[in-house]
Phi, psi and omega in degrees: 000134185250159176299157176303330179273002183226050181293336193251139181279169177300321180296317179295319180295320176300318178298319181295323175297319179293327177298313180297326180282351181088006181276336175225168184256146171291164177280333181206153175227126172270116189257140166062031177272158170258108189251155179277117170275098187291333181288325182255354180058048178221162173266136178228150177265137178174195183237150181235121179263137180241145166239092184064245185272358189241141170281127181248342180202141173224124180168203186269345185276155170241156175302150182297330175230136180255010181296130175077004181261136173292122182254123184246112182279113180251016178303128180088356180257149169257124185257126179232158179297154172302141185283157183238120168268105191274353183218078184255140169249093192277042184213026179274068187081314175287174177241168184304325182287319179288329175292318179301315180296310183301315182291314183298322180292349177243015172100350176271099189260353179228135175233137171250113201249145170295135179258011189303310180298328181290316183287333179279325191252343186242154168294148187303314182299319179293319180297318181288326173297323182293317180292333175289324177293317180297328181293348181285354177281169177296335179286150173270114184246107181246170193219159170267170166238106178294148176261342179207170186273003177065017177200172177275103184263143176292324184245040183309311187289333176288316182293316182257052180287167179301313185294321180294313181296319180298318181295319179294310185294331181277347186289136184293340178270358175265118190243002175202160170260147179117197000290146188276086181279329182264043177295330174299323178297322178294317178297330181272003173118012179285093182283344177294311177294320178301322178301315183288332173295318178293323176296323178298315179294323178298328179277005178061042177241142182286163176244128178262132177273175172218088197233058179295131177073010183293135175271181185297323179295315179296318180297322177298317179295321178296321177297322178294329178282348177105009179291130185259333184204168182205143182248012189260016176295133178248348179219168175299324179297322176299317180298312181297323179296322179289319177298319180296333178274005178084016182259155168279135183249137178252135178264129190253138171226095185229174185295331179251351176221074179278060192273344193307308182301318181292323179295315180298317178301316178295320178296319182291331179292337177289337181075005183230035185279138171225153189245001188292337182243029177243146175229177178223152180208151170268355174052046173065043181287150180293172186304319185299333184275327184264009185300335179272354179139179180243253183291333174300318178295318182293321177300314180298320180291323178295317179296318178298332179274357174116002178282132175304144187305313182298316179297321179297319177295317181296329178296341179243012180223275185297318184299307177294326178299317178293321180302320181271008182060036182239015182287356170278355185232322183225167170089357183216143170269100182196162179304140177093348183268159173299145180278068172258103190224130176256136179257113180254126180287340178201167183263023176267350179207147179270002179279121185277156171266339179220142182220129168256132176230119188053037178078005183247138179292126172243347168217130184218130181054039178063027174237136177291130181225027176303130186297139177290131182210132178248160177232136174278085187300324182296328181291343177261353177123349177272074181285159181303146177288113183206070182300137182266009180242166182240144170273132184235173179301330181294339178281347187262050179257111184250115181221350180294130182281353184253125175251178178241134182244130181280127175270320172209199183306325193232350181256132179231144176237158178283153173212155181276122181286130179250344185282154171281119184259006185277344181282179181283341182208168178256157182300146180290335187268019176238163180257032178252146179224155168296145177225128172235137163246121186238134177306135182297340177260004174079021186271332185210169176207159172234130181236134177196194172245149173242130182250133176093002177283312176189163184256338191227058178251121176286307179204139183214135180220143181214128168268359175274113181198173179306316189256355185083002174284168193261128177258128176235130182223140175172163177284330188248134175293325174297322178297323178297314180296318180292323178295320177298317179295320177296322178296317178297316181297324180283348182069037173102161179122225182226136180224131174243125183244145161255175181297335181263008175132187183297136176257331179196153177203152172230100177292130176242089193279349178266092177065017185074011189244317184239155170266148173270351184284144173301150179302318180261019182233038176126330184293315179298322178298316179298316180295315180298324177294315178299315180300315181298319180291324177290320176300320180295338179259020171076027165295120194269358186248196186258329194227086181295335180297319177293327178299320178292315184297321187262008179305324183256004192277110187277009172270003181240149178282162356244330175230154179224155175256110190238178177301329181275345181132196176284124196240129175275112187294313184294316183273353178054051178215154179277124179278316176221121187285158170293157184248132176290136182273000000 
Protein backbone atom coordinates (compact mmCIF):
# COMPACT_ATOMS: atom_id res chain seq x y z
CA UNK A 1 0.00 0.00 0.00
CA UNK A 2 1.35 3.39 -1.03
CA UNK A 3 0.97 6.90 0.30
CA UNK A 4 -1.70 9.12 -1.20
CA UNK A 5 1.15 11.05 -2.82
CA UNK A 6 2.65 7.87 -4.25
CA UNK A 7 -0.23 6.21 -6.05
CA UNK A 8 1.85 5.38 -9.11
CA UNK A 9 4.59 2.79 -9.57
CA UNK A 10 7.89 3.37 -11.35
CA UNK A 11 6.54 1.49 -14.35
CA UNK A 12 3.45 3.70 -14.51
CA UNK A 13 5.50 6.88 -14.18
CA UNK A 14 7.81 5.77 -17.02
CA UNK A 15 4.76 5.18 -19.19
CA UNK A 16 3.42 8.64 -18.31
CA UNK A 17 6.72 10.21 -19.30
CA UNK A 18 6.48 8.41 -22.64
CA UNK A 19 2.93 9.72 -23.11
CA UNK A 20 4.12 13.32 -22.79
CA UNK A 21 6.96 12.54 -25.24
CA UNK A 22 4.49 11.13 -27.77
CA UNK A 23 5.85 7.59 -27.56
CA UNK A 24 2.67 6.23 -25.95
CA UNK A 25 -0.93 7.35 -25.86
CA UNK A 26 -2.99 8.68 -22.96
CA UNK A 27 -6.10 6.77 -21.98
CA UNK A 28 -8.31 9.86 -22.34
CA UNK A 29 -8.12 13.49 -23.46
CA UNK A 30 -10.41 16.26 -22.27
CA UNK A 31 -10.58 18.61 -25.24
CA UNK A 32 -11.25 22.33 -25.52
CA UNK A 33 -12.15 22.96 -21.91
CA UNK A 34 -11.71 26.20 -20.02
CA UNK A 35 -9.85 25.08 -16.91
CA UNK A 36 -8.91 26.85 -13.70
CA UNK A 37 -5.18 27.49 -13.43
CA UNK A 38 -5.07 27.47 -9.64
CA UNK A 39 -1.48 28.65 -9.44
CA UNK A 40 -2.18 31.84 -11.40
CA UNK A 41 -5.87 32.21 -10.46
CA UNK A 42 -6.98 32.54 -14.07
CA UNK A 43 -9.10 30.63 -16.59
CA UNK A 44 -7.25 29.07 -19.52
CA UNK A 45 -8.36 27.24 -22.64
CA UNK A 46 -6.69 23.94 -23.41
CA UNK A 47 -6.60 20.16 -23.33
CA UNK A 48 -6.02 17.74 -20.44
CA UNK A 49 -4.41 14.36 -21.03
CA UNK A 50 -5.13 11.52 -18.62
CA UNK A 51 -3.45 8.21 -17.95
CA UNK A 52 -6.05 6.37 -15.94
CA UNK A 53 -6.30 8.15 -12.61
CA UNK A 54 -3.56 10.74 -13.29
CA UNK A 55 -3.31 13.99 -15.20
CA UNK A 56 -0.16 13.81 -17.33
CA UNK A 57 -0.39 16.98 -19.41
CA UNK A 58 -2.34 20.27 -19.45
CA UNK A 59 -1.89 22.72 -22.30
CA UNK A 60 -2.56 23.57 -25.91
CA UNK A 61 -1.19 20.41 -27.55
CA UNK A 62 -3.07 17.27 -28.53
CA UNK A 63 -1.56 13.79 -29.00
CA UNK A 64 -0.24 13.17 -32.50
CA UNK A 65 -2.73 10.33 -32.90
CA UNK A 66 -6.13 10.14 -31.22
CA UNK A 67 -6.83 6.52 -32.23
CA UNK A 68 -8.14 4.43 -29.32
CA UNK A 69 -8.23 7.38 -26.90
CA UNK A 70 -11.39 8.32 -25.03
CA UNK A 71 -12.19 11.83 -26.25
CA UNK A 72 -14.13 14.03 -23.86
CA UNK A 73 -15.55 17.19 -25.40
CA UNK A 74 -15.39 19.98 -22.79
CA UNK A 75 -16.28 22.84 -25.11
CA UNK A 76 -18.43 25.26 -23.17
CA UNK A 77 -17.48 23.80 -19.79
CA UNK A 78 -15.46 25.35 -16.98
CA UNK A 79 -13.20 22.73 -15.41
CA UNK A 80 -12.25 22.98 -11.73
CA UNK A 81 -10.51 20.54 -9.38
CA UNK A 82 -12.60 18.10 -7.39
CA UNK A 83 -13.65 19.69 -4.11
CA UNK A 84 -12.18 18.72 -0.73
CA UNK A 85 -14.19 18.42 2.50
CA UNK A 86 -11.31 18.78 4.93
CA UNK A 87 -13.29 18.15 8.14
CA UNK A 88 -15.76 15.29 7.70
CA UNK A 89 -17.53 13.22 10.35
CA UNK A 90 -18.57 10.31 8.10
CA UNK A 91 -20.96 8.75 10.61
CA UNK A 92 -23.87 11.18 11.03
CA UNK A 93 -26.33 8.32 10.42
CA UNK A 94 -24.69 7.74 7.01
CA UNK A 95 -21.50 5.71 6.66
CA UNK A 96 -18.19 6.61 4.97
CA UNK A 97 -19.09 4.82 1.75
CA UNK A 98 -22.51 6.44 1.34
CA UNK A 99 -21.02 9.84 2.16
CA UNK A 100 -18.26 9.29 -0.41
CA UNK A 101 -20.81 8.45 -3.07
CA UNK A 102 -23.16 11.33 -2.21
CA UNK A 103 -20.33 13.86 -2.15
CA UNK A 104 -18.46 12.66 -5.23
CA UNK A 105 -21.62 12.74 -7.34
CA UNK A 106 -21.84 16.44 -6.45
CA UNK A 107 -18.19 17.26 -7.00
CA UNK A 108 -16.69 16.67 -3.53
CA UNK A 109 -14.19 13.98 -4.45
CA UNK A 110 -11.93 14.09 -1.37
CA UNK A 111 -12.83 13.74 2.31
CA UNK A 112 -10.57 14.04 5.34
CA UNK A 113 -12.46 12.01 7.92
CA UNK A 114 -12.83 11.66 11.67
CA UNK A 115 -11.68 8.21 12.85
CA UNK A 116 -13.52 8.30 16.20
CA UNK A 117 -16.05 5.45 15.64
CA UNK A 118 -13.30 3.25 14.22
CA UNK A 119 -10.86 3.78 17.07
CA UNK A 120 -13.61 3.35 19.70
CA UNK A 121 -15.33 0.27 18.26
CA UNK A 122 -12.77 -1.69 16.24
CA UNK A 123 -9.46 -3.37 16.83
CA UNK A 124 -6.70 -1.27 15.29
CA UNK A 125 -5.77 -3.80 12.62
CA UNK A 126 -9.42 -4.14 11.53
CA UNK A 127 -9.90 -0.37 11.45
CA UNK A 128 -6.84 0.17 9.26
CA UNK A 129 -7.88 -2.64 6.92
CA UNK A 130 -11.26 -0.95 6.65
CA UNK A 131 -9.88 2.46 5.65
CA UNK A 132 -7.77 0.71 3.00
CA UNK A 133 -10.91 -1.00 1.68
CA UNK A 134 -12.84 2.27 1.59
CA UNK A 135 -9.99 3.86 -0.38
CA UNK A 136 -10.74 1.48 -3.26
CA UNK A 137 -13.67 3.68 -4.26
CA UNK A 138 -13.27 6.56 -6.76
CA UNK A 139 -13.38 9.06 -3.88
CA UNK A 140 -10.19 9.96 -2.01
CA UNK A 141 -10.88 9.01 1.61
CA UNK A 142 -8.29 10.26 4.09
CA UNK A 143 -8.38 10.27 7.89
CA UNK A 144 -7.51 11.98 11.15
CA UNK A 145 -5.85 10.38 14.14
CA UNK A 146 -7.75 11.33 17.29
CA UNK A 147 -5.74 11.84 20.48
CA UNK A 148 -8.64 11.17 22.88
CA UNK A 149 -12.19 9.82 22.85
CA UNK A 150 -13.95 13.16 23.36
CA UNK A 151 -15.64 11.68 26.43
CA UNK A 152 -14.80 10.07 29.79
CA UNK A 153 -14.08 6.48 28.80
CA UNK A 154 -13.75 3.55 31.18
CA UNK A 155 -11.01 1.99 29.00
CA UNK A 156 -9.34 5.18 27.70
CA UNK A 157 -5.76 3.90 27.99
CA UNK A 158 -6.52 0.63 26.24
CA UNK A 159 -8.21 2.32 23.28
CA UNK A 160 -5.55 5.02 22.94
CA UNK A 161 -2.61 2.74 23.62
CA UNK A 162 0.90 3.40 22.35
CA UNK A 163 0.63 0.73 19.66
CA UNK A 164 -2.77 1.95 18.44
CA UNK A 165 -1.73 5.58 18.22
CA UNK A 166 1.54 4.73 16.51
CA UNK A 167 -0.26 2.60 13.92
CA UNK A 168 -2.78 5.34 13.15
CA UNK A 169 -0.23 8.15 12.88
CA UNK A 170 2.07 6.08 10.68
CA UNK A 171 -0.65 5.05 8.23
CA UNK A 172 -0.29 6.73 4.81
CA UNK A 173 -4.02 7.50 4.59
CA UNK A 174 -3.93 9.36 7.92
CA UNK A 175 -3.01 12.95 7.08
CA UNK A 176 -3.52 14.89 10.30
CA UNK A 177 -3.67 14.67 14.06
CA UNK A 178 -6.74 15.81 15.94
CA UNK A 179 -9.14 17.33 16.12
CA UNK A 180 -7.61 18.39 19.44
CA UNK A 181 -10.63 18.50 21.74
CA UNK A 182 -8.71 17.98 24.99
CA UNK A 183 -6.39 20.95 24.57
CA UNK A 184 -7.14 22.11 28.14
CA UNK A 185 -5.75 18.78 29.34
CA UNK A 186 -2.56 19.34 27.36
CA UNK A 187 -2.14 22.82 28.86
CA UNK A 188 -2.66 21.31 32.31
CA UNK A 189 0.11 18.76 31.82
CA UNK A 190 -1.16 15.81 29.76
CA UNK A 191 2.19 14.77 28.29
CA UNK A 192 0.72 11.66 26.70
CA UNK A 193 -1.29 13.72 24.22
CA UNK A 194 1.63 16.15 23.84
CA UNK A 195 3.85 13.20 22.91
CA UNK A 196 1.47 12.22 20.10
CA UNK A 197 1.24 15.81 18.92
CA UNK A 198 5.03 15.89 18.62
CA UNK A 199 4.94 12.55 16.78
CA UNK A 200 2.38 14.06 14.38
CA UNK A 201 4.67 16.98 13.63
CA UNK A 202 7.63 14.63 13.21
CA UNK A 203 5.59 12.83 10.54
CA UNK A 204 5.09 16.20 8.80
CA UNK A 205 1.33 16.08 9.30
CA UNK A 206 -0.72 19.05 10.53
CA UNK A 207 -2.64 19.20 13.81
CA UNK A 208 -6.20 20.52 13.80
CA UNK A 209 -7.47 22.35 16.84
CA UNK A 210 -10.92 22.59 18.36
CA UNK A 211 -10.83 26.03 19.90
CA UNK A 212 -14.27 27.67 20.26
CA UNK A 213 -14.01 31.05 21.95
CA UNK A 214 -10.22 30.91 22.24
CA UNK A 215 -8.54 34.23 22.99
CA UNK A 216 -5.17 35.44 21.77
CA UNK A 217 -3.26 33.94 24.69
CA UNK A 218 -4.80 30.51 24.16
CA UNK A 219 -4.18 30.69 20.41
CA UNK A 220 -0.54 31.58 21.04
CA UNK A 221 -0.18 28.57 23.33
CA UNK A 222 -1.86 26.34 20.76
CA UNK A 223 0.58 27.55 18.11
CA UNK A 224 3.45 26.66 20.44
CA UNK A 225 1.95 23.19 20.80
CA UNK A 226 1.94 22.80 17.02
CA UNK A 227 -1.70 23.42 16.13
CA UNK A 228 -1.88 24.38 12.44
CA UNK A 229 -5.54 25.12 11.87
CA UNK A 230 -8.95 25.42 13.47
CA UNK A 231 -12.56 25.18 12.30
CA UNK A 232 -14.26 26.73 15.35
CA UNK A 233 -14.41 30.39 14.30
CA UNK A 234 -17.85 31.83 14.99
CA UNK A 235 -17.14 35.43 13.91
CA UNK A 236 -14.89 37.33 11.54
CA UNK A 237 -12.83 38.40 14.57
CA UNK A 238 -12.25 34.71 15.42
CA UNK A 239 -10.96 34.12 11.90
CA UNK A 240 -8.58 37.06 12.04
CA UNK A 241 -7.28 35.97 15.44
CA UNK A 242 -6.40 32.55 14.05
CA UNK A 243 -4.71 34.03 11.00
CA UNK A 244 -2.76 36.38 13.27
CA UNK A 245 -1.60 33.32 15.24
CA UNK A 246 -0.27 31.78 12.03
CA UNK A 247 -3.08 29.23 11.68
CA UNK A 248 -5.22 28.27 8.73
CA UNK A 249 -8.85 29.13 9.49
CA UNK A 250 -11.87 27.18 8.31
CA UNK A 251 -15.25 28.82 7.78
CA UNK A 252 -18.09 26.60 8.89
CA UNK A 253 -21.58 26.17 7.52
CA UNK A 254 -23.24 23.40 9.49
CA UNK A 255 -26.61 22.49 10.90
CA UNK A 256 -25.79 23.91 14.33
CA UNK A 257 -23.27 26.59 13.25
CA UNK A 258 -24.35 28.11 9.90
CA UNK A 259 -21.85 30.94 10.36
CA UNK A 260 -20.21 31.17 6.93
CA UNK A 261 -22.22 34.05 5.34
CA UNK A 262 -21.95 36.25 8.44
CA UNK A 263 -18.23 35.57 8.78
CA UNK A 264 -17.58 36.48 5.15
CA UNK A 265 -19.59 39.67 5.55
CA UNK A 266 -17.56 40.57 8.62
CA UNK A 267 -14.26 39.85 6.88
CA UNK A 268 -15.19 42.00 3.93
CA UNK A 269 -16.12 44.90 6.21
CA UNK A 270 -12.53 44.96 7.45
CA UNK A 271 -11.39 45.83 3.90
CA UNK A 272 -8.31 43.63 4.31
CA UNK A 273 -9.70 40.22 3.44
CA UNK A 274 -7.58 37.56 1.75
CA UNK A 275 -8.62 34.00 1.04
CA UNK A 276 -5.36 32.08 0.61
CA UNK A 277 -5.36 30.68 4.17
CA UNK A 278 -9.07 30.01 4.47
CA UNK A 279 -10.98 26.75 4.00
CA UNK A 280 -14.64 25.75 4.33
CA UNK A 281 -16.44 22.82 5.95
CA UNK A 282 -19.92 21.44 6.65
CA UNK A 283 -18.49 19.92 9.88
CA UNK A 284 -20.27 16.59 9.62
CA UNK A 285 -23.85 17.82 9.29
CA UNK A 286 -26.67 15.24 9.24
CA UNK A 287 -28.45 14.19 6.03
CA UNK A 288 -31.27 16.76 6.16
CA UNK A 289 -28.73 19.61 6.08
CA UNK A 290 -26.49 18.37 3.27
CA UNK A 291 -29.30 17.23 0.98
CA UNK A 292 -28.58 20.19 -1.32
CA UNK A 293 -24.86 19.41 -1.54
CA UNK A 294 -21.54 19.62 0.24
CA UNK A 295 -18.67 21.83 -0.87
CA UNK A 296 -20.58 22.81 -4.02
CA UNK A 297 -23.23 24.29 -1.73
CA UNK A 298 -20.61 26.11 0.37
CA UNK A 299 -18.90 27.59 -2.68
CA UNK A 300 -22.23 28.94 -3.90
CA UNK A 301 -22.98 30.45 -0.49
CA UNK A 302 -19.53 32.03 -0.31
CA UNK A 303 -19.96 33.56 -3.76
CA UNK A 304 -23.42 34.84 -2.80
CA UNK A 305 -21.80 36.48 0.23
CA UNK A 306 -19.27 38.27 -1.97
CA UNK A 307 -16.27 35.96 -2.39
CA UNK A 308 -14.89 35.91 -5.96
CA UNK A 309 -15.72 32.60 -7.64
CA UNK A 310 -12.10 31.51 -8.11
CA UNK A 311 -11.23 32.25 -4.48
CA UNK A 312 -14.27 30.32 -3.29
CA UNK A 313 -13.20 27.31 -5.36
CA UNK A 314 -9.62 27.52 -4.07
CA UNK A 315 -10.93 27.51 -0.48
CA UNK A 316 -12.24 23.99 -1.20
CA UNK A 317 -9.42 22.75 -3.45
CA UNK A 318 -5.91 24.18 -3.48
CA UNK A 319 -6.01 25.67 0.03
CA UNK A 320 -6.84 22.42 1.89
CA UNK A 321 -4.55 20.42 -0.40
CA UNK A 322 -1.68 22.72 0.51
CA UNK A 323 -2.63 22.60 4.20
CA UNK A 324 -2.29 18.80 4.21
CA UNK A 325 0.93 18.92 2.11
CA UNK A 326 -0.98 17.09 -0.64
CA UNK A 327 -1.07 19.74 -3.37
CA UNK A 328 1.30 17.56 -5.39
CA UNK A 329 -1.57 15.05 -5.69
CA UNK A 330 -4.97 16.73 -5.29
CA UNK A 331 -6.57 20.16 -5.39
CA UNK A 332 -5.10 21.42 -8.68
CA UNK A 333 -5.60 20.67 -12.38
CA UNK A 334 -1.99 20.19 -13.40
CA UNK A 335 0.40 17.39 -14.43
CA UNK A 336 0.99 14.76 -11.75
CA UNK A 337 -2.28 15.26 -9.93
CA UNK A 338 -5.17 12.86 -9.56
CA UNK A 339 -7.79 13.27 -12.26
CA UNK A 340 -10.43 14.72 -9.93
CA UNK A 341 -12.19 17.17 -12.24
CA UNK A 342 -15.57 18.89 -12.08
CA UNK A 343 -17.32 20.07 -15.25
CA UNK A 344 -19.35 23.25 -14.68
CA UNK A 345 -21.68 24.40 -17.47
CA UNK A 346 -21.57 27.97 -16.14
CA UNK A 347 -20.03 30.00 -13.36
CA UNK A 348 -23.32 30.73 -11.62
CA UNK A 349 -23.12 27.52 -9.59
CA UNK A 350 -20.39 25.19 -8.34
CA UNK A 351 -22.56 22.10 -8.80
CA UNK A 352 -21.10 20.08 -11.69
CA UNK A 353 -22.97 18.18 -14.38
CA UNK A 354 -20.04 15.79 -14.88
CA UNK A 355 -17.41 14.60 -12.40
CA UNK A 356 -14.25 12.56 -12.75
CA UNK A 357 -12.85 11.04 -9.55
CA UNK A 358 -9.51 9.24 -9.83
CA UNK A 359 -10.14 9.36 -13.58
CA UNK A 360 -13.46 7.51 -13.27
CA UNK A 361 -16.86 8.97 -14.09
CA UNK A 362 -19.00 9.36 -10.97
CA UNK A 363 -21.40 11.81 -12.59
CA UNK A 364 -21.96 11.79 -16.35
CA UNK A 365 -24.42 13.79 -18.45
CA UNK A 366 -25.84 15.13 -15.17
CA UNK A 367 -26.65 11.64 -13.90
CA UNK A 368 -24.99 10.04 -10.85
CA UNK A 369 -22.95 6.98 -11.86
CA UNK A 370 -20.81 6.31 -8.78
CA UNK A 371 -20.09 2.56 -8.95
CA UNK A 372 -22.15 0.37 -6.66
CA UNK A 373 -19.93 -1.14 -4.05
CA UNK A 374 -20.64 -2.98 -0.83
CA UNK A 375 -18.52 -3.65 2.21
CA UNK A 376 -18.84 -6.62 4.54
CA UNK A 377 -18.90 -4.42 7.62
CA UNK A 378 -19.14 -7.36 10.02
CA UNK A 379 -15.85 -8.79 8.74
CA UNK A 380 -14.12 -5.63 9.94
CA UNK A 381 -15.79 -5.63 13.36
CA UNK A 382 -19.08 -3.79 12.87
CA UNK A 383 -21.18 -6.83 13.75
CA UNK A 384 -24.97 -6.57 13.90
CA UNK A 385 -26.45 -4.91 16.98
CA UNK A 386 -27.78 -7.83 19.01
CA UNK A 387 -27.36 -7.37 22.77
CA UNK A 388 -27.55 -10.64 24.67
CA UNK A 389 -28.74 -8.98 27.86
CA UNK A 390 -32.10 -7.55 28.91
CA UNK A 391 -33.12 -4.25 30.43
CA UNK A 392 -35.42 -4.86 33.40
CA UNK A 393 -37.52 -2.92 35.87
CA UNK A 394 -34.64 -3.19 38.35
CA UNK A 395 -32.56 -0.97 36.05
CA UNK A 396 -35.10 1.85 36.32
CA UNK A 397 -34.09 3.08 39.75
CA UNK A 398 -33.78 6.88 39.69
CA UNK A 399 -32.36 8.47 42.82
CA UNK A 400 -29.62 10.90 41.74
CA UNK A 401 -30.69 14.43 42.78
CA UNK A 402 -28.82 16.07 39.89
CA UNK A 403 -30.28 16.22 36.40
CA UNK A 404 -29.01 17.64 33.11
CA UNK A 405 -30.74 20.54 31.37
CA UNK A 406 -30.33 21.28 27.68
CA UNK A 407 -29.39 24.88 26.87
CA UNK A 408 -29.32 24.20 23.13
CA UNK A 409 -28.74 21.20 20.87
CA UNK A 410 -25.36 20.39 22.41
CA UNK A 411 -24.80 22.35 25.64
CA UNK A 412 -26.11 20.99 28.95
CA UNK A 413 -26.00 22.39 32.47
CA UNK A 414 -26.76 20.70 35.80
CA UNK A 415 -30.00 21.33 37.67
CA UNK A 416 -31.49 20.21 40.96
CA UNK A 417 -34.27 17.66 40.49
CA UNK A 418 -37.48 18.52 42.33
CA UNK A 419 -39.78 15.84 40.90
CA UNK A 420 -40.70 12.55 42.54
CA UNK A 421 -38.93 9.92 40.44
CA UNK A 422 -40.26 6.83 42.23
CA UNK A 423 -43.45 6.54 40.19
CA UNK A 424 -43.96 4.80 36.87
CA UNK A 425 -44.07 8.06 34.94
CA UNK A 426 -43.40 11.82 35.11
CA UNK A 427 -46.08 14.54 34.86
CA UNK A 428 -47.23 15.50 31.37
CA UNK A 429 -47.00 19.23 32.11
CA UNK A 430 -43.20 19.33 32.59
CA UNK A 431 -40.34 19.19 30.09
CA UNK A 432 -38.41 16.55 32.04
CA UNK A 433 -37.89 12.92 31.03
CA UNK A 434 -36.16 9.90 32.48
CA UNK A 435 -32.69 9.42 30.99
CA UNK A 436 -30.58 6.27 30.96
CA UNK A 437 -27.20 5.72 29.39
CA UNK A 438 -26.58 1.97 29.35
CA UNK A 439 -23.43 0.13 28.36
CA UNK A 440 -23.88 -1.57 24.99
CA UNK A 441 -22.61 -4.78 26.63
CA UNK A 442 -24.93 -4.39 29.61
CA UNK A 443 -22.23 -3.90 32.27
CA UNK A 444 -23.20 -0.49 33.74
CA UNK A 445 -25.79 2.27 33.59
CA UNK A 446 -26.31 5.92 34.48
CA UNK A 447 -29.80 7.09 35.50
CA UNK A 448 -31.00 10.67 35.88
CA UNK A 449 -33.48 13.15 34.39
CA UNK A 450 -33.02 15.29 31.29
CA UNK A 451 -34.78 18.64 31.10
CA UNK A 452 -35.53 20.47 27.87
CA UNK A 453 -35.14 17.57 25.43
CA UNK A 454 -38.87 17.18 24.88
CA UNK A 455 -42.10 17.26 26.85
CA UNK A 456 -44.17 14.41 25.43
CA UNK A 457 -42.03 11.33 24.76
CA UNK A 458 -43.42 7.98 25.87
CA UNK A 459 -40.28 6.01 24.99
CA UNK A 460 -37.18 6.68 22.92
CA UNK A 461 -34.08 4.53 22.37
CA UNK A 462 -30.86 5.09 20.42
CA UNK A 463 -27.73 3.05 19.84
CA UNK A 464 -26.45 6.11 17.98
CA UNK A 465 -24.19 7.95 20.43
CA UNK A 466 -20.57 9.04 20.83
CA UNK A 467 -19.53 5.70 22.27
CA UNK A 468 -22.17 3.36 20.82
CA UNK A 469 -23.74 2.96 24.25
CA UNK A 470 -27.53 3.03 24.48
CA UNK A 471 -29.51 6.20 25.23
CA UNK A 472 -33.04 5.81 26.62
CA UNK A 473 -35.34 8.81 27.14
CA UNK A 474 -39.01 9.01 28.07
CA UNK A 475 -41.78 10.05 30.43
CA UNK A 476 -42.75 6.46 31.18
CA UNK A 477 -40.58 3.70 32.63
CA UNK A 478 -42.72 1.21 30.72
CA UNK A 479 -42.00 3.28 27.61
CA UNK A 480 -38.26 2.98 28.24
CA UNK A 481 -38.48 -0.82 28.45
CA UNK A 482 -40.62 -1.02 25.33
CA UNK A 483 -38.30 1.30 23.41
CA UNK A 484 -35.33 -0.88 24.31
CA UNK A 485 -37.14 -3.98 23.04
CA UNK A 486 -38.06 -2.17 19.82
CA UNK A 487 -34.40 -1.14 19.40
CA UNK A 488 -33.27 -4.76 19.81
CA UNK A 489 -35.88 -5.97 17.31
CA UNK A 490 -34.75 -3.32 14.82
CA UNK A 491 -31.09 -4.37 15.28
CA UNK A 492 -29.98 -0.92 16.32
CA UNK A 493 -30.51 2.70 15.39
CA UNK A 494 -33.10 5.11 16.74
CA UNK A 495 -36.68 4.36 17.78
CA UNK A 496 -39.42 6.75 18.97
CA UNK A 497 -42.49 5.12 20.54
CA UNK A 498 -45.99 6.21 21.50
CA UNK A 499 -48.20 4.05 23.69
CA UNK A 500 -49.80 2.59 20.56
CA UNK A 501 -46.51 1.73 18.84
CA UNK A 502 -43.61 3.16 16.83
CA UNK A 503 -43.89 6.79 15.71
CA UNK A 504 -40.54 7.01 13.88
CA UNK A 505 -37.38 5.00 13.44
CA UNK A 506 -34.00 5.06 11.75
CA UNK A 507 -32.50 1.57 11.42
CA UNK A 508 -28.71 1.65 11.70
CA UNK A 509 -27.88 -1.85 10.57
CA UNK A 510 -24.08 -1.47 10.58
CA UNK A 511 -23.24 -2.23 14.20
CA UNK A 512 -26.10 -0.06 15.42
CA UNK A 513 -23.97 2.91 14.33
CA UNK A 514 -24.38 3.54 10.57
CA UNK A 515 -27.15 3.21 8.01
CA UNK A 516 -26.62 1.27 4.81
CA UNK A 517 -29.17 3.40 2.96
CA UNK A 518 -27.98 6.10 0.54
CA UNK A 519 -28.24 9.64 1.85
CA UNK A 520 -30.60 10.51 -0.99
CA UNK A 521 -32.16 7.05 -1.09
CA UNK A 522 -34.27 6.91 2.06
CA UNK A 523 -31.99 8.03 4.89
CA UNK A 524 -32.84 11.74 4.63
CA UNK A 525 -36.53 10.86 4.59
CA UNK A 526 -36.15 8.78 7.76
CA UNK A 527 -34.26 11.56 9.52
CA UNK A 528 -36.79 14.22 8.51
CA UNK A 529 -39.64 12.03 9.77
CA UNK A 530 -37.90 11.56 13.14
CA UNK A 531 -37.23 15.28 13.42
CA UNK A 532 -40.85 16.13 12.64
CA UNK A 533 -42.13 13.69 15.26
CA UNK A 534 -39.72 15.04 17.88
CA UNK A 535 -40.70 18.61 17.05
CA UNK A 536 -44.35 17.60 17.52
CA UNK A 537 -43.36 16.37 20.99
CA UNK A 538 -41.78 19.74 21.83
CA UNK A 539 -38.12 19.11 21.05
CA UNK A 540 -37.21 22.84 21.07
CA UNK A 541 -34.05 22.96 18.97
CA UNK A 542 -33.10 22.23 15.37
CA UNK A 543 -30.91 19.13 15.35
CA UNK A 544 -31.74 16.16 17.62
CA UNK A 545 -29.10 13.97 15.94
CA UNK A 546 -26.36 16.21 17.32
CA UNK A 547 -28.04 16.13 20.74
CA UNK A 548 -27.67 12.36 20.79
CA UNK A 549 -24.11 12.40 19.49
CA UNK A 550 -22.90 15.00 21.99
CA UNK A 551 -24.72 13.72 25.10
CA UNK A 552 -21.41 12.24 26.32
CA UNK A 553 -18.97 14.66 24.67
CA UNK A 554 -16.73 16.24 27.30
CA UNK A 555 -15.34 18.92 24.97
CA UNK A 556 -18.60 20.84 25.50
CA UNK A 557 -19.90 22.58 28.63
CA UNK A 558 -21.05 22.07 31.33
CA UNK A 559 -21.98 18.51 32.30
CA UNK A 560 -22.09 15.29 30.29
CA UNK A 561 -23.52 11.83 30.82
CA UNK A 562 -20.60 9.47 30.22
CA UNK A 563 -19.48 5.89 30.76
CA UNK A 564 -18.00 6.97 34.08
CA UNK A 565 -21.14 8.79 35.19
CA UNK A 566 -22.36 12.38 35.26
CA UNK A 567 -19.24 14.38 34.53
CA UNK A 568 -18.32 17.98 35.34
CA UNK A 569 -16.45 19.17 32.26
CA UNK A 570 -14.73 22.20 33.78
CA UNK A 571 -13.57 20.47 36.97
CA UNK A 572 -12.84 17.19 35.14
CA UNK A 573 -14.45 15.03 37.79
CA UNK A 574 -17.33 12.59 38.10
CA UNK A 575 -20.23 14.04 40.09
CA UNK A 576 -22.23 10.80 40.26
CA UNK A 577 -20.64 7.54 39.06
CA UNK A 578 -22.15 4.95 36.76
CA UNK A 579 -23.52 1.87 38.51
CA UNK A 580 -22.49 -1.69 37.68
CA UNK A 581 -25.50 -3.79 36.69
